[in-house]
Coordinates of C-alpha atoms in Angstrom, one line a residue:
X1 CA 0.2 0.0 0.2
X2 CA 1.5 3.3 -1.0
X3 CA 0.3 6.8 -0.5
X4 CA -1.8 6.9 -4.3
X5 CA -3.4 3.1 -3.4
X6 CA -7.1 3.7 -2.4
X7 CA -6.6 1.5 0.4
X8 CA -4.4 4.2 1.8
X9 CA -7.4 6.8 1.6
X10 CA -9.9 4.3 3.7
X11 CA -6.5 3.6 6.0
X12 CA -5.7 7.4 6.9
X13 CA -9.3 8.1 7.5
X14 CA -9.7 5.0 10.2
X15 CA -6.8 6.4 11.7
X16 CA -8.0 10.1 11.9
X17 CA -11.0 8.8 13.2
X18 CA -8.8 6.6 15.9
X19 CA -6.7 9.7 16.9
X20 CA -8.9 12.6 16.9
X21 CA -11.9 10.6 18.1
X22 CA -10.5 9.4 21.4
X23 CA -10.2 12.7 22.9
X24 CA -13.5 12.8 23.1
X25 CA -14.3 9.6 25.4
X26 CA -15.1 10.9 29.0
X27 CA -11.8 9.4 30.6
X28 CA -9.8 11.9 28.2
X29 CA -11.9 15.0 28.6
X30 CA -10.3 17.8 30.1
X31 CA -11.2 19.2 33.9
X32 CA -10.7 22.7 34.6
X33 CA -10.9 22.5 38.4
X34 CA -7.7 20.4 39.5
X35 CA -4.3 21.2 37.8
X36 CA -3.4 17.6 39.1
X37 CA -5.8 15.9 37.5
X38 CA -5.9 17.5 34.4
X39 CA -2.4 16.9 33.9
X40 CA -2.8 13.3 34.4
X41 CA -5.7 13.1 31.6
X42 CA -3.8 14.8 29.0
X43 CA -0.8 12.4 29.8
X44 CA -3.1 9.8 29.1
X45 CA -4.3 11.0 26.2
X46 CA -1.0 11.7 24.6
X47 CA -0.2 7.8 25.2
X48 CA -3.7 6.7 23.9
X49 CA -2.8 8.3 20.7
X50 CA 0.6 7.4 20.7
X51 CA -0.4 3.6 20.8
X52 CA -2.8 4.5 17.7
X53 CA 0.0 6.1 15.4
X54 CA 2.6 3.2 16.5
X55 CA 0.0 0.5 15.5
X56 CA -1.1 2.4 12.5
X57 CA 2.7 2.9 11.6
X58 CA 2.9 -0.8 11.8
X59 CA 0.5 -1.6 10.0
X60 CA 1.1 0.6 6.9
X61 CA 4.9 -0.8 7.2
X62 CA 3.9 -4.3 7.2
X63 CA 1.8 -4.2 4.1
X64 CA 5.1 -3.3 2.7
X65 CA 7.9 -5.1 4.4
X66 CA 6.6 -6.8 7.8
X67 CA 9.6 -8.9 7.5
X68 CA 11.5 -5.8 8.9
X69 CA 9.6 -4.4 11.4
X70 CA 11.2 -6.6 14.2
X71 CA 14.8 -4.9 13.0
X72 CA 13.5 -1.7 13.2
X73 CA 12.0 -1.5 16.4
X74 CA 15.3 -3.3 17.7
X75 CA 17.5 0.0 15.9
X76 CA 14.9 2.3 17.7
X77 CA 15.5 0.7 20.9
X78 CA 19.1 0.6 20.7
X79 CA 19.4 4.1 19.8
X80 CA 16.8 5.3 22.4
X81 CA 19.0 3.2 24.8
X82 CA 22.5 4.9 23.6
X83 CA 20.8 8.2 24.1
X84 CA 19.5 7.8 27.6
X85 CA 23.5 6.6 28.4
X86 CA 24.9 9.6 26.9
X87 CA 22.4 11.3 29.2
X88 CA 22.8 9.5 32.6
X89 CA 25.5 6.7 32.8
X90 CA 28.0 8.7 30.8
X91 CA 27.7 12.4 32.5
X92 CA 27.7 11.2 35.9
X93 CA 24.9 11.3 38.7
X94 CA 23.3 14.2 40.9
X95 CA 25.3 12.7 44.1
X96 CA 25.7 15.0 46.9
X97 CA 29.7 14.2 47.2
X98 CA 30.6 16.2 43.9
X99 CA 29.5 19.3 45.7
X100 CA 32.5 19.2 47.8
X101 CA 35.1 18.5 44.5
X102 CA 37.4 21.1 44.3
X103 CA 37.4 23.1 41.1
X104 CA 40.6 21.0 39.6
X105 CA 38.8 17.4 40.8
X106 CA 35.5 18.6 38.8
X107 CA 37.2 19.2 35.9
X108 CA 39.0 15.8 35.9
X109 CA 35.6 14.3 36.5
X110 CA 33.6 16.4 33.7
X111 CA 36.5 15.5 31.0
X112 CA 36.0 11.5 31.7
X113 CA 32.1 12.5 31.7
X114 CA 32.7 13.7 28.2
X115 CA 35.1 10.9 27.0
X116 CA 32.1 8.6 28.0
X117 CA 29.5 10.8 26.3
X118 CA 31.9 10.7 23.0
X119 CA 32.9 7.1 23.2
X120 CA 28.7 6.1 23.3
X121 CA 27.9 8.9 20.7
X122 CA 30.7 6.9 18.6
X123 CA 29.4 3.7 19.1
X124 CA 26.3 4.9 18.2
X125 CA 26.8 6.4 14.8
X126 CA 29.0 3.3 14.2
X127 CA 26.1 0.8 14.4
X128 CA 24.0 2.8 12.4
X129 CA 26.5 3.3 9.9
X130 CA 27.4 -0.3 9.9
X131 CA 23.5 -1.1 9.5
X132 CA 22.9 0.7 6.5
X133 CA 26.6 -0.4 4.9
X134 CA 25.4 -4.0 6.0
X135 CA 22.3 -3.8 3.5
X136 CA 22.3 -1.4 1.1
X137 CA 26.7 -2.1 -0.1
X138 CA 28.2 -5.1 0.7
X139 CA 27.5 -6.8 -2.8
X140 CA 28.9 -2.9 -3.9
X141 CA 31.7 -3.4 -1.8
X142 CA 32.3 -7.2 -2.8
X143 CA 32.3 -6.5 -6.4
X144 CA 35.0 -3.6 -5.9
X145 CA 37.4 -6.2 -4.2
X146 CA 36.5 -8.9 -7.0
X147 CA 37.8 -6.3 -10.0
X148 CA 40.6 -4.7 -8.2
X149 CA 42.1 -8.1 -6.9
X150 CA 40.4 -10.7 -9.3
X151 CA 39.0 -12.1 -6.3
X152 CA 36.3 -14.7 -7.9
X153 CA 35.2 -15.4 -4.0
X154 CA 34.4 -11.7 -4.0
X155 CA 32.2 -11.9 -7.2
X156 CA 30.5 -15.1 -6.1
X157 CA 29.6 -13.8 -2.7
X158 CA 28.1 -10.4 -4.0
X159 CA 25.8 -12.6 -5.8
X160 CA 25.0 -14.9 -3.1
X161 CA 24.4 -11.8 -0.9
X162 CA 22.5 -9.8 -3.9
X163 CA 20.3 -12.3 -4.4
X164 CA 19.1 -13.2 -0.5
X165 CA 19.2 -9.8 0.9
X166 CA 17.2 -6.9 0.6
X167 CA 17.6 -3.1 2.1
X168 CA 14.5 -2.3 4.3
X169 CA 12.3 0.4 2.8
X170 CA 13.4 3.9 4.2
X171 CA 16.6 2.2 5.8
X172 CA 18.6 5.8 4.6
X173 CA 16.1 7.7 6.2
X174 CA 15.4 6.0 9.3
X175 CA 19.3 6.1 10.1
X176 CA 20.0 9.3 9.2
X177 CA 17.5 10.5 11.6
X178 CA 18.4 8.3 14.3
X179 CA 22.4 10.0 13.9
X180 CA 20.9 13.1 14.2
X181 CA 19.2 12.4 17.3
X182 CA 21.9 10.9 18.9
X183 CA 23.9 14.4 17.9
X184 CA 21.2 16.4 19.5
X185 CA 21.7 14.5 22.9
X186 CA 25.4 14.7 22.7
X187 CA 25.1 18.6 22.1
X188 CA 22.6 18.9 24.9
X189 CA 19.0 18.2 24.0
X190 CA 17.4 15.7 26.3
X191 CA 17.2 12.5 26.1
X192 CA 13.2 11.0 26.2
X193 CA 12.9 8.2 28.9
X194 CA 9.3 7.2 27.1
X195 CA 9.9 4.3 24.1
X196 CA 6.6 4.7 23.0
X197 CA 6.9 8.2 22.3
X198 CA 10.4 8.0 20.4
X199 CA 9.1 4.5 18.3
X200 CA 5.8 6.5 17.5
X201 CA 8.2 9.3 16.0
X202 CA 10.7 6.9 14.6
X203 CA 8.1 4.7 12.6
X204 CA 5.5 7.7 12.0
X205 CA 4.1 6.0 8.9
X206 CA 3.5 9.5 6.7
X207 CA 7.6 10.2 6.8
X208 CA 8.8 6.2 7.3
X209 CA 9.5 5.2 3.7
X210 CA 11.0 8.5 2.0
X211 CA 11.1 11.2 4.5
X212 CA 11.3 14.2 5.2
X213 CA 13.8 13.9 7.7
X214 CA 12.9 15.3 11.3
X215 CA 13.9 15.6 14.4
X216 CA 13.0 14.0 17.2
X217 CA 12.2 16.8 19.8
X218 CA 10.5 18.6 16.9
X219 CA 8.0 16.5 17.0
X220 CA 7.8 16.0 20.7
X221 CA 7.2 19.5 21.0
X222 CA 4.1 19.4 18.5
X223 CA 2.9 16.1 20.3
X224 CA 2.3 17.9 23.6
X225 CA 0.8 20.9 21.9
X226 CA -1.9 19.0 20.2
X227 CA -5.9 20.0 20.9
X228 CA -7.9 19.2 18.2
X229 CA -7.4 19.1 14.8
X230 CA -8.3 23.2 13.5
X231 CA -9.9 23.6 10.4
X232 CA -6.8 25.6 9.0
X233 CA -4.7 22.0 9.4
X234 CA -7.5 20.1 8.2
X235 CA -8.0 22.4 5.1
X236 CA -4.1 22.6 4.3
X237 CA -3.6 18.7 5.1
X238 CA -6.3 17.9 2.5
X239 CA -4.8 20.6 -0.5
X240 CA -1.2 19.1 0.3
X241 CA -2.1 15.2 -0.1
X242 CA -4.0 16.7 -3.6
X243 CA -1.2 18.5 -4.7
X244 CA 1.2 15.6 -4.2
X245 CA -1.5 13.1 -6.1
X246 CA -1.6 15.5 -9.0
X247 CA 2.0 15.8 -9.3
X248 CA 2.9 12.2 -8.8
X249 CA 0.1 10.4 -11.0
X250 CA -0.7 12.7 -13.6
X251 CA 2.7 14.3 -14.3
X252 CA 5.8 12.4 -12.5
X253 CA 4.3 8.7 -13.7
X254 CA 3.3 10.2 -17.2
X255 CA 6.9 11.7 -17.9
X256 CA 8.4 8.6 -16.4
X257 CA 6.7 5.9 -19.0
X258 CA 8.8 7.9 -21.5
X259 CA 11.9 8.5 -19.6
X260 CA 12.2 4.6 -18.9
X261 CA 11.6 3.7 -22.6
X262 CA 14.3 5.8 -23.6
X263 CA 16.6 5.6 -21.2
X264 CA 15.9 1.6 -20.8
X265 CA 16.3 1.6 -24.8
X266 CA 19.9 3.5 -25.0
X267 CA 20.8 1.5 -28.4
X268 CA 17.7 2.5 -30.2
X269 CA 16.9 6.0 -28.7
X270 CA 18.7 8.7 -30.7
X271 CA 20.6 11.7 -29.6
X272 CA 17.4 14.2 -29.7
X273 CA 15.2 11.2 -27.6
X274 CA 18.0 11.3 -24.8
X275 CA 18.5 14.9 -24.3
X276 CA 14.6 15.3 -24.1
X277 CA 14.6 12.1 -21.7
X278 CA 17.2 13.5 -19.3
X279 CA 15.1 16.9 -19.0
X280 CA 12.4 14.8 -18.8
X281 CA 13.7 12.7 -16.1
X282 CA 14.9 15.8 -14.1
X283 CA 11.1 16.8 -13.9
X284 CA 9.7 13.4 -13.2
X285 CA 12.3 13.1 -9.9
X286 CA 11.2 16.9 -9.1
X287 CA 7.3 15.9 -9.2
X288 CA 7.6 12.3 -7.8
X289 CA 9.5 12.8 -4.8
X290 CA 7.8 16.8 -4.2
X291 CA 4.6 14.7 -4.7
X292 CA 5.5 12.2 -2.0
X293 CA 6.7 14.8 0.2
X294 CA 3.3 16.5 -0.3
X295 CA 1.2 13.6 0.9
X296 CA 3.4 12.9 3.6
X297 CA 3.0 16.4 4.9
X298 CA -0.5 16.5 4.0
X299 CA -1.2 13.3 6.0
X300 CA 0.9 14.6 9.0
X301 CA -0.9 17.8 9.1
X302 CA -4.5 16.2 9.4
X303 CA -2.8 14.0 12.3
X304 CA -1.8 17.4 13.9
X305 CA 2.0 17.6 12.8
X306 CA 4.0 19.3 11.0
X307 CA 6.6 18.1 8.9
X308 CA 9.3 20.3 7.3
X309 CA 9.2 21.4 3.9
X310 CA 11.6 19.4 1.7
X311 CA 11.2 21.3 -1.9
X312 CA 11.4 25.3 -3.0
X313 CA 11.2 25.8 -6.2
X314 CA 14.9 24.3 -6.9
X315 CA 14.8 24.7 -10.5
X316 CA 14.6 28.5 -10.2
X317 CA 18.2 28.7 -8.7
X318 CA 21.0 30.6 -10.2
X319 CA 23.8 29.0 -8.1
X320 CA 24.6 25.6 -6.9
X321 CA 25.0 26.6 -3.1
X322 CA 20.9 28.0 -3.4
X323 CA 20.0 24.8 -5.4
X324 CA 20.9 22.7 -2.2
X325 CA 19.3 25.1 -0.2
X326 CA 15.6 24.5 -2.0
X327 CA 16.4 20.6 -3.0
X328 CA 15.9 17.6 -0.9
X329 CA 15.8 20.5 1.8
X330 CA 15.8 18.3 4.5
X331 CA 18.6 16.3 3.7
X332 CA 20.7 19.6 3.2
X333 CA 20.1 20.5 6.8
X334 CA 21.2 16.7 8.1
X335 CA 24.4 17.1 5.6
X336 CA 25.1 20.5 6.9
X337 CA 24.8 20.3 10.8
X338 CA 25.9 17.0 11.2
X339 CA 28.6 17.1 8.5
X340 CA 29.6 19.9 7.4
X341 CA 30.0 21.8 10.1
X342 CA 31.5 19.2 12.6
X343 CA 34.0 19.0 9.8
X344 CA 34.9 23.0 10.5
X345 CA 32.3 24.3 7.8
X346 CA 34.3 27.8 6.6
X347 CA 35.7 28.3 9.6
X348 CA 39.6 26.9 8.6
X349 CA 40.2 28.9 5.1
X350 CA 38.9 28.9 1.6
X351 CA 40.9 25.5 0.8
X352 CA 39.5 23.6 3.9
X353 CA 35.9 24.7 3.0
X354 CA 36.2 24.0 -0.5
X355 CA 37.6 20.5 0.7
X356 CA 34.6 20.0 3.4
X357 CA 32.2 21.2 0.4
X358 CA 33.3 18.0 -1.9
X359 CA 33.9 15.7 1.0
X360 CA 30.2 16.1 2.1
X361 CA 28.8 15.8 -1.2
X362 CA 30.7 12.6 -2.0
X363 CA 29.0 11.2 1.0
X364 CA 25.4 12.1 -0.1
X365 CA 26.4 10.5 -3.2
X366 CA 27.5 7.4 -1.0
X367 CA 24.3 7.9 0.8
X368 CA 22.0 7.4 -2.3
X369 CA 23.0 4.2 -3.6
X370 CA 25.6 1.7 -3.9
X371 CA 26.7 2.4 -7.5
X372 CA 29.8 4.2 -8.8
X373 CA 27.0 6.8 -10.6
X374 CA 25.9 8.0 -7.4
X375 CA 29.3 8.4 -6.5
X376 CA 30.4 10.6 -9.6
X377 CA 27.2 12.3 -9.0
X378 CA 28.2 13.3 -5.6
X379 CA 31.7 14.1 -7.2
X380 CA 30.1 16.7 -9.4
X381 CA 28.2 18.5 -7.2
X382 CA 31.0 18.7 -4.7
X383 CA 33.1 19.9 -7.5
X384 CA 30.2 22.2 -8.3
X385 CA 29.9 23.9 -4.5
X386 CA 33.7 24.2 -4.4
X387 CA 33.9 26.2 -7.6
X388 CA 31.2 28.5 -6.6
X389 CA 32.7 29.3 -3.1
X390 CA 35.4 30.3 -5.2
X391 CA 33.4 32.5 -7.4
X392 CA 32.0 33.8 -4.4
X393 CA 35.2 34.4 -3.1
X394 CA 36.7 36.4 -6.1
X395 CA 33.5 38.2 -6.6
X396 CA 33.9 39.9 -3.4
X397 CA 37.2 41.0 -4.2
X398 CA 36.4 42.2 -7.8
X399 CA 33.3 44.7 -8.1
X400 CA 33.3 44.3 -11.8
X401 CA 32.5 40.5 -11.5
X402 CA 30.4 40.8 -8.6
X403 CA 28.1 43.3 -10.5
X404 CA 28.2 41.2 -13.6
X405 CA 26.6 38.6 -11.4
X406 CA 24.1 40.6 -10.2
X407 CA 22.8 41.9 -13.7
X408 CA 20.1 40.4 -16.0
X409 CA 23.2 38.6 -18.5
X410 CA 24.8 37.6 -15.1
X411 CA 21.4 36.2 -13.6
X412 CA 20.6 34.2 -17.2
X413 CA 23.9 33.0 -17.2
X414 CA 24.2 32.1 -13.6
X415 CA 20.9 30.1 -14.0
X416 CA 21.8 28.2 -17.0
X417 CA 25.4 27.3 -15.7
X418 CA 23.3 25.9 -12.6
X419 CA 20.7 24.3 -14.2
X420 CA 23.0 22.7 -16.4
X421 CA 25.3 21.3 -14.1
X422 CA 22.1 19.9 -12.4
X423 CA 20.5 18.3 -15.0
X424 CA 23.9 17.1 -16.5
X425 CA 24.3 15.2 -13.1
X426 CA 21.1 13.5 -13.1
X427 CA 22.6 11.3 -16.2
X428 CA 24.6 9.4 -13.4
X429 CA 21.7 9.3 -10.9
X430 CA 19.6 7.9 -13.3
X431 CA 22.0 5.4 -15.3
X432 CA 24.2 4.8 -11.8
X433 CA 25.8 1.9 -14.1
X434 CA 28.7 3.7 -15.4
X435 CA 28.7 1.6 -18.5
X436 CA 25.3 2.3 -19.5
X437 CA 25.9 6.4 -18.7
X438 CA 28.8 6.4 -20.7
X439 CA 27.1 4.9 -23.4
X440 CA 24.2 7.4 -23.3
X441 CA 27.1 10.3 -23.2
X442 CA 28.7 8.7 -26.6
X443 CA 25.2 8.5 -27.9
X444 CA 24.3 12.6 -26.9
X445 CA 25.7 13.9 -30.1
X446 CA 24.7 12.8 -33.6
X447 CA 23.3 9.5 -32.8
X448 CA 20.5 8.4 -35.4
X449 CA 18.9 5.3 -33.4
X450 CA 16.7 2.9 -34.4
X451 CA 14.1 4.4 -37.0
X452 CA 11.4 2.4 -35.2
X453 CA 12.1 3.4 -32.1
X454 CA 9.6 6.9 -32.0
X455 CA 6.8 5.1 -33.8
X456 CA 7.5 2.5 -30.8
X457 CA 7.9 5.3 -28.2
X458 CA 5.7 7.9 -29.5
X459 CA 3.0 6.3 -31.5
X460 CA 2.3 3.5 -29.7
X461 CA 3.5 3.6 -26.0
X462 CA 2.6 7.4 -25.4
X463 CA 0.2 7.9 -27.9
X464 CA 1.3 11.5 -29.2
X465 CA 3.5 12.5 -31.8
X466 CA 7.1 13.9 -30.8
X467 CA 6.8 17.4 -31.4
X468 CA 3.3 17.2 -29.1
X469 CA 5.5 15.8 -26.4
X470 CA 8.4 18.3 -26.1
X471 CA 5.3 20.9 -26.3
X472 CA 4.0 19.2 -23.6
X473 CA 7.1 19.5 -21.5
X474 CA 7.4 22.4 -22.6
X475 CA 4.1 23.3 -20.7
X476 CA 5.0 21.9 -17.9
X477 CA 7.9 24.0 -17.6
X478 CA 6.1 27.2 -18.5
X479 CA 3.4 25.8 -15.6
X480 CA 6.2 25.9 -12.8
X481 CA 7.4 29.2 -14.2
X482 CA 3.8 30.6 -13.7
X483 CA 3.7 29.4 -10.4
X484 CA 7.0 30.3 -9.4
X485 CA 6.1 33.9 -10.2
X486 CA 2.7 33.9 -8.4
X487 CA 3.7 32.5 -5.3
X488 CA 7.5 34.0 -4.9
X489 CA 7.1 37.2 -7.6
X490 CA 3.4 38.5 -6.6
X491 CA 3.0 36.9 -3.2
X492 CA -0.2 35.4 -4.7
X493 CA -2.0 32.2 -3.3
X494 CA -5.3 30.6 -3.4
X495 CA -7.9 31.0 -0.9
X496 CA -9.0 28.4 0.8
X497 CA -12.2 27.8 -0.4
X498 CA -11.2 27.9 -3.8
X499 CA -8.8 24.8 -2.6
X500 CA -11.2 23.1 -1.3
X501 CA -13.4 23.4 -4.6
X502 CA -10.3 22.1 -6.3
X503 CA -9.7 18.9 -4.0
X504 CA -12.1 16.5 -4.8
X505 CA -12.5 17.6 -8.6
X506 CA -8.7 17.8 -8.7
X507 CA -8.9 13.8 -6.9
X508 CA -11.3 12.4 -9.4
X509 CA -9.1 13.7 -12.3
X510 CA -6.2 11.9 -10.9
X511 CA -8.5 8.4 -10.2
X512 CA -9.6 8.6 -14.0
X513 CA -6.7 10.0 -15.5
X514 CA -3.7 8.4 -13.5
X515 CA -1.8 5.5 -15.3
X516 CA -2.8 2.1 -15.0
X517 CA -0.8 0.7 -11.8
X518 CA 1.3 3.6 -11.5
X519 CA 5.4 3.5 -11.1
X520 CA 7.2 3.0 -7.8
X521 CA 7.8 6.3 -5.9
X522 CA 11.3 7.0 -7.0
X523 CA 13.2 7.2 -3.6
X524 CA 12.1 4.1 -2.5
X525 CA 15.5 3.1 -3.8
X526 CA 17.1 5.1 -1.3

């Protein structure tokens, strides 16, 4: 069951009915005459809602991969345990004899506590990383060793592991959230003593499979502030779900049919088809992933939770740094807070800053998948970020250069360079096998392809002429531009009444026009 399956709508309605309806039971109603009694009742209501969320999340995931539920619960408990250990045993206890210590003895005790905390943090991060490596990268590493050292046993082991082991859905997002929680506690945030609350956050079904990456303390704060579902929340949640369904079913899945046919038949597709396929894939990836996040955020909002935004018109940015502030924003935030800043950020000179940017994006490439194409994608973005930092530094010293980038021709040039690099790098993201990627690159110029390819793809599969398909892609790009202009330029938004009218109309259109079966969400692979 995915977000676009009809059973998901029934599932969500059932969860919403239980989650909000339980607050109307007499034992959970607020009392205003006794403060102590009010606190107890509120705690009971929160616990009841947490149990509903947990069981709903377990049911949702069990319909996808029930075999990995014990593993996810075990990982959640390990991180819960490590966080509490850092806060208690690693930092000592409130014993009265500590008040008698001299300053010198106190500094020594504090140093021991800090060392214990660091060791626990390192162990927790290591276990999370090993989990990710174990499920996603063992075949890749074995094949790499086999190629380097000609070890046939490594190649055979890679095939054996690949045939028998599949990664749990959402394991990358799951482990990143765990690492973020451990680091937040290490930095001073309080560790929760409520395993039910922590598990409900970790397995929260709207974000479980593909994010957005969220932090525990933000979730917990919202949980304790909830009253009952507000009309503004409900209407905005329904609108987000509708936008996500339109993006995914009506746009991304339709574009994906062409992308799969073109990039899945590299020998037959001509140069023009390949150029069009890469551009189309960039649009498909955006609408697919942002559509998923919209439905996730809408579902969470109906439950009273605000998940972070993940996309903010990234294809209209004029620098690669701005692109990463507006593309997969929660991943970018994670990389900045838990990798870039601990590495020194921009505090240790220009050369170190460029190296840190490169290393962070290399790790981002590795995180996305166990293939050389993802690594190369990360390297390209790392180089681009380093070059941008160098250009930005030079522009601050050369007035004429700074004036050029601020002018209309300079802005247009910056946009073309940025998006050209982004769409070029999508080649290796969509074709992580370097053999296929290199074949696509060789066919980008003066390659006629199969004469019957156009008829098979445009005539039979898409039932549209190539020229009309190009016009449709242009119309999508134009629509994106208009939305960007109205929302960010003119600061105009649809009012709530219009949105509520469009919700049932749009969902009905999705139901009628969505391609049969649909395509899997792209980020389910990560």
